[in-house]
Amino acid sequence: MNIDSVNWKILQLLQRNARMSVSAIGREIGITSPAVAERIRKMEDAGILIGYKAEISHIESGHQLKAIITLRAFMGRLKPFLEKVHDFSEVLNCYRITGNENIFMEVVLFDQFHLEEFIDKLITYGETKTHIVLSTVIENAPIRTRKEDRKKKSE
């Protein structure tokens, strides 16, 4: 599916606010609500627009720590880890990566005791490195068109 300039405008608005109404999007970009709804449906069907979500503050939900944990799996322990990681409620995002480590995880934890318990679960699978997040610099940045990216770089 071709992502034309109108579709990109719709995607930009939805990335800023996924709850924006179809009629508000239409007013913003100058097309009818049915046309917006049809374009959104087509982008969903094509797998371009893959979901909508609520963003929750980890601090306000009682999770005092956010951390990045990398795991270098022991021989024969990567596959069991990949099966088990889905059961860890602490994990927000988990990526299988190249390099010295096999896994990169973003986690939220209630406190340092919870972190210790979580690391104890992980060390049966491999060596871990933990990085505590102090503050967020960029989070959930929108995906841009190549033209927008070049324009931003030239500014």
PDB file of C-alpha atoms in Angstrom:
ATOM      1  CA  MET A   1       0.000   0.000   0.000  1.00  0.00           C
ATOM      2  CA  ASN A   2       1.226   3.470  -0.873  1.00  0.00           C
ATOM      3  CA  ILE A   3       1.449   5.885   2.052  1.00  0.00           C
ATOM      4  CA  ASP A   4       0.661   9.169   0.332  1.00  0.00           C
ATOM      5  CA  SER A   5       0.910  12.609   1.933  1.00  0.00           C
ATOM      6  CA  VAL A   6      -2.688  12.465   3.215  1.00  0.00           C
ATOM      7  CA  ASN A   7      -2.126   9.087   4.849  1.00  0.00           C
ATOM      8  CA  TRP A   8       1.076  10.425   6.450  1.00  0.00           C
ATOM      9  CA  LYS A   9      -0.872  13.387   7.859  1.00  0.00           C
ATOM     10  CA  ILE A  10      -3.410  10.965   9.340  1.00  0.00           C
ATOM     11  CA  LEU A  11      -0.608   8.837  10.820  1.00  0.00           C
ATOM     12  CA  GLN A  12       1.113  11.898  12.288  1.00  0.00           C
ATOM     13  CA  LEU A  13      -2.104  12.996  14.010  1.00  0.00           C
ATOM     14  CA  LEU A  14      -2.836   9.511  15.349  1.00  0.00           C
ATOM     15  CA  GLN A  15       0.724   9.171  16.666  1.00  0.00           C
ATOM     16  CA  ARG A  16       0.218  12.395  18.625  1.00  0.00           C
ATOM     17  CA  ASN A  17      -3.230  11.388  19.868  1.00  0.00           C
ATOM     18  CA  ALA A  18      -4.648   7.949  19.066  1.00  0.00           C
ATOM     19  CA  ARG A  19      -8.024   9.015  20.484  1.00  0.00           C
ATOM     20  CA  MET A  20      -8.439  11.851  17.997  1.00  0.00           C
ATOM     21  CA  SER A  21     -11.816  11.510  16.330  1.00  0.00           C
ATOM     22  CA  VAL A  22     -12.178  10.795  12.641  1.00  0.00           C
ATOM     23  CA  SER A  23     -14.075  14.070  12.217  1.00  0.00           C
ATOM     24  CA  ALA A  24     -11.331  16.067  13.985  1.00  0.00           C
ATOM     25  CA  ILE A  25      -8.712  14.452  11.739  1.00  0.00           C
ATOM     26  CA  GLY A  26     -10.813  15.311   8.690  1.00  0.00           C
ATOM     27  CA  ARG A  27     -11.139  18.947   9.766  1.00  0.00           C
ATOM     28  CA  GLU A  28      -7.394  19.161  10.441  1.00  0.00           C
ATOM     29  CA  ILE A  29      -6.336  17.865   7.022  1.00  0.00           C
ATOM     30  CA  GLY A  30      -9.302  19.001   4.926  1.00  0.00           C
ATOM     31  CA  ILE A  31     -11.065  15.766   3.922  1.00  0.00           C
ATOM     32  CA  THR A  32     -14.383  14.210   4.915  1.00  0.00           C
ATOM     33  CA  SER A  33     -14.831  11.934   7.916  1.00  0.00           C
ATOM     34  CA  PRO A  34     -15.814   8.936   5.746  1.00  0.00           C
ATOM     35  CA  ALA A  35     -12.661   9.431   3.661  1.00  0.00           C
ATOM     36  CA  VAL A  36     -10.522   9.490   6.841  1.00  0.00           C
ATOM     37  CA  ALA A  37     -12.256   6.387   8.201  1.00  0.00           C
ATOM     38  CA  GLU A  38     -11.701   4.528   4.906  1.00  0.00           C
ATOM     39  CA  ARG A  39      -8.011   5.475   4.790  1.00  0.00           C
ATOM     40  CA  ILE A  40      -7.538   4.376   8.418  1.00  0.00           C
ATOM     41  CA  ARG A  41      -9.286   1.056   7.706  1.00  0.00           C
ATOM     42  CA  LYS A  42      -7.086   0.453   4.643  1.00  0.00           C
ATOM     43  CA  MET A  43      -3.920   1.239   6.632  1.00  0.00           C
ATOM     44  CA  GLU A  44      -5.078  -1.161   9.376  1.00  0.00           C
ATOM     45  CA  ASP A  45      -5.815  -3.870   6.801  1.00  0.00           C
ATOM     46  CA  ALA A  46      -2.387  -3.356   5.199  1.00  0.00           C
ATOM     47  CA  GLY A  47      -0.641  -3.706   8.561  1.00  0.00           C
ATOM     48  CA  ILE A  48       0.705  -0.140   8.534  1.00  0.00           C
ATOM     49  CA  LEU A  49      -1.435   0.956  11.463  1.00  0.00           C
ATOM     50  CA  ILE A  50      -1.080  -1.918  13.907  1.00  0.00           C
ATOM     51  CA  GLY A  51      -2.769  -0.714  17.077  1.00  0.00           C
ATOM     52  CA  TYR A  52      -3.818   1.928  19.541  1.00  0.00           C
ATOM     53  CA  LYS A  53      -2.713   2.100  23.153  1.00  0.00           C
ATOM     54  CA  ALA A  54      -2.951   3.999  26.397  1.00  0.00           C
ATOM     55  CA  GLU A  55       0.238   5.378  27.885  1.00  0.00           C
ATOM     56  CA  ILE A  56       0.480   4.862  31.643  1.00  0.00           C
ATOM     57  CA  SER A  57       2.874   6.595  34.007  1.00  0.00           C
ATOM     58  CA  HIS A  58       5.031   3.954  35.673  1.00  0.00           C
ATOM     59  CA  ILE A  59       5.622   6.313  38.621  1.00  0.00           C
ATOM     60  CA  GLU A  60       1.924   7.048  39.169  1.00  0.00           C
ATOM     61  CA  SER A  61       1.118   3.325  38.911  1.00  0.00           C
ATOM     62  CA  GLY A  62       3.505   2.598  41.802  1.00  0.00           C
ATOM     63  CA  HIS A  63       6.576   1.486  39.856  1.00  0.00           C
ATOM     64  CA  GLN A  64       9.411   3.588  41.239  1.00  0.00           C
ATOM     65  CA  LEU A  65      12.107   2.169  38.960  1.00  0.00           C
ATOM     66  CA  LYS A  66      12.418   1.890  35.220  1.00  0.00           C
ATOM     67  CA  ALA A  67      15.455  -0.010  33.984  1.00  0.00           C
ATOM     68  CA  ILE A  68      17.120  -1.324  30.878  1.00  0.00           C
ATOM     69  CA  ILE A  69      18.434  -4.849  31.377  1.00  0.00           C
ATOM     70  CA  THR A  70      20.563  -6.726  28.901  1.00  0.00           C
ATOM     71  CA  LEU A  71      21.010 -10.471  29.049  1.00  0.00           C
ATOM     72  CA  ARG A  72      23.808 -12.568  27.621  1.00  0.00           C
ATOM     73  CA  ALA A  73      22.263 -16.024  27.590  1.00  0.00           C
ATOM     74  CA  PHE A  74      24.177 -19.070  28.755  1.00  0.00           C
ATOM     75  CA  MET A  75      24.681 -21.840  26.194  1.00  0.00           C
ATOM     76  CA  GLY A  76      21.342 -23.571  25.666  1.00  0.00           C
ATOM     77  CA  ARG A  77      19.377 -21.055  27.786  1.00  0.00           C
ATOM     78  CA  LEU A  78      18.253 -18.556  25.136  1.00  0.00           C
ATOM     79  CA  LYS A  79      15.294 -20.589  23.862  1.00  0.00           C
ATOM     80  CA  PRO A  80      13.950 -21.306  27.387  1.00  0.00           C
ATOM     81  CA  PHE A  81      14.303 -17.590  28.183  1.00  0.00           C
ATOM     82  CA  LEU A  82      12.408 -16.589  25.036  1.00  0.00           C
ATOM     83  CA  GLU A  83       9.566 -18.872  26.111  1.00  0.00           C
ATOM     84  CA  LYS A  84       9.569 -17.632  29.738  1.00  0.00           C
ATOM     85  CA  VAL A  85       9.946 -13.870  29.199  1.00  0.00           C
ATOM     86  CA  HIS A  86       6.255 -13.571  28.295  1.00  0.00           C
ATOM     87  CA  ASP A  87       5.407 -14.513  31.898  1.00  0.00           C
ATOM     88  CA  PHE A  88       7.431 -11.645  33.436  1.00  0.00           C
ATOM     89  CA  SER A  89       4.977  -8.829  34.187  1.00  0.00           C
ATOM     90  CA  GLU A  90       7.882  -6.437  34.753  1.00  0.00           C
ATOM     91  CA  VAL A  91       8.880  -6.474  31.068  1.00  0.00           C
ATOM     92  CA  LEU A  92       7.472  -3.650  28.937  1.00  0.00           C
ATOM     93  CA  ASN A  93       9.572  -4.354  25.851  1.00  0.00           C
ATOM     94  CA  CYS A  94      11.968  -7.150  25.006  1.00  0.00           C
ATOM     95  CA  TYR A  95      14.180  -7.302  21.944  1.00  0.00           C
ATOM     96  CA  ARG A  96      16.468 -10.025  20.663  1.00  0.00           C
ATOM     97  CA  ILE A  97      19.603  -8.200  19.514  1.00  0.00           C
ATOM     98  CA  THR A  98      22.978  -8.670  17.880  1.00  0.00           C
ATOM     99  CA  GLY A  99      26.262  -8.157  19.686  1.00  0.00           C
ATOM    100  CA  ASN A 100      27.642  -9.498  22.960  1.00  0.00           C
ATOM    101  CA  GLU A 101      24.229  -9.590  24.606  1.00  0.00           C
ATOM    102  CA  ASN A 102      21.263 -11.503  23.207  1.00  0.00           C
ATOM    103  CA  ILE A 103      18.406  -9.647  24.882  1.00  0.00           C
ATOM    104  CA  PHE A 104      17.546  -5.997  25.598  1.00  0.00           C
ATOM    105  CA  MET A 105      14.609  -5.409  27.964  1.00  0.00           C
ATOM    106  CA  GLU A 106      12.831  -2.335  29.242  1.00  0.00           C
ATOM    107  CA  VAL A 107      11.297  -3.099  32.645  1.00  0.00           C
ATOM    108  CA  VAL A 108       9.396  -1.338  35.430  1.00  0.00           C
ATOM    109  CA  LEU A 109       9.741  -2.324  39.055  1.00  0.00           C
ATOM    110  CA  PHE A 110       8.226  -1.256  42.356  1.00  0.00           C
ATOM    111  CA  ASP A 111      11.545  -0.699  44.141  1.00  0.00           C
ATOM    112  CA  GLN A 112      15.141  -1.932  44.469  1.00  0.00           C
ATOM    113  CA  PHE A 113      13.961  -5.088  46.280  1.00  0.00           C
ATOM    114  CA  HIS A 114      11.723  -5.946  43.339  1.00  0.00           C
ATOM    115  CA  LEU A 115      14.703  -5.322  41.035  1.00  0.00           C
ATOM    116  CA  GLU A 116      16.828  -7.734  43.055  1.00  0.00           C
ATOM    117  CA  GLU A 117      14.115 -10.426  42.888  1.00  0.00           C
ATOM    118  CA  PHE A 118      13.746  -9.909  39.146  1.00  0.00           C
ATOM    119  CA  ILE A 119      17.489 -10.161  38.513  1.00  0.00           C
ATOM    120  CA  ASP A 120      17.540 -13.362  40.576  1.00  0.00           C
ATOM    121  CA  LYS A 121      14.991 -14.823  38.133  1.00  0.00           C
ATOM    122  CA  LEU A 122      17.048 -13.723  35.130  1.00  0.00           C
ATOM    123  CA  ILE A 123      20.446 -15.019  36.235  1.00  0.00           C
ATOM    124  CA  THR A 124      19.329 -18.599  35.718  1.00  0.00           C
ATOM    125  CA  TYR A 125      19.281 -17.752  31.989  1.00  0.00           C
ATOM    126  CA  GLY A 126      22.487 -15.746  31.661  1.00  0.00           C
ATOM    127  CA  GLU A 127      24.610 -12.760  32.636  1.00  0.00           C
ATOM    128  CA  THR A 128      22.706  -9.529  33.150  1.00  0.00           C
ATOM    129  CA  LYS A 129      23.626  -5.860  33.041  1.00  0.00           C
ATOM    130  CA  THR A 130      21.215  -3.394  34.592  1.00  0.00           C
ATOM    131  CA  HIS A 131      20.911   0.305  33.801  1.00  0.00           C
ATOM    132  CA  ILE A 132      18.520   2.403  35.913  1.00  0.00           C
ATOM    133  CA  VAL A 133      16.654   5.031  33.887  1.00  0.00           C
ATOM    134  CA  LEU A 134      17.057   8.438  35.530  1.00  0.00           C
ATOM    135  CA  SER A 135      14.884  10.437  33.145  1.00  0.00           C
ATOM    136  CA  THR A 136      13.323  10.203  29.730  1.00  0.00           C
ATOM    137  CA  VAL A 137      14.856  12.253  26.932  1.00  0.00           C
ATOM    138  CA  ILE A 138      12.778  10.921  24.005  1.00  0.00           C
ATOM    139  CA  GLU A 139       9.917   8.468  24.276  1.00  0.00           C
ATOM    140  CA  ASN A 140       7.493   7.216  21.642  1.00  0.00           C
ATOM    141  CA  ALA A 141       8.766   9.621  18.992  1.00  0.00           C
ATOM    142  CA  PRO A 142       6.580   9.601  15.883  1.00  0.00           C
ATOM    143  CA  ILE A 143       7.713   7.799  12.745  1.00  0.00           C
ATOM    144  CA  ARG A 144       8.287  10.425  10.067  1.00  0.00           C
ATOM    145  CA  THR A 145       8.388  10.498   6.302  1.00  0.00           C
ATOM    146  CA  ARG A 146      11.836  10.668   4.716  1.00  0.00           C
ATOM    147  CA  LYS A 147      11.077  14.244   3.621  1.00  0.00           C
ATOM    148  CA  GLU A 148      10.163  15.278   7.198  1.00  0.00           C
ATOM    149  CA  ASP A 149      13.281  13.605   8.525  1.00  0.00           C
ATOM    150  CA  ARG A 150      15.530  15.477   6.089  1.00  0.00           C
ATOM    151  CA  LYS A 151      13.780  18.764   6.905  1.00  0.00           C
ATOM    152  CA  LYS A 152      14.252  18.201  10.650  1.00  0.00           C
ATOM    153  CA  LYS A 153      17.957  17.433  10.162  1.00  0.00           C
ATOM    154  CA  SER A 154      18.500  20.626   8.135  1.00  0.00           C
ATOM    155  CA  GLU A 155      16.927  22.853  10.821  1.00  0.00           C
TER     156      GLU A 155
END
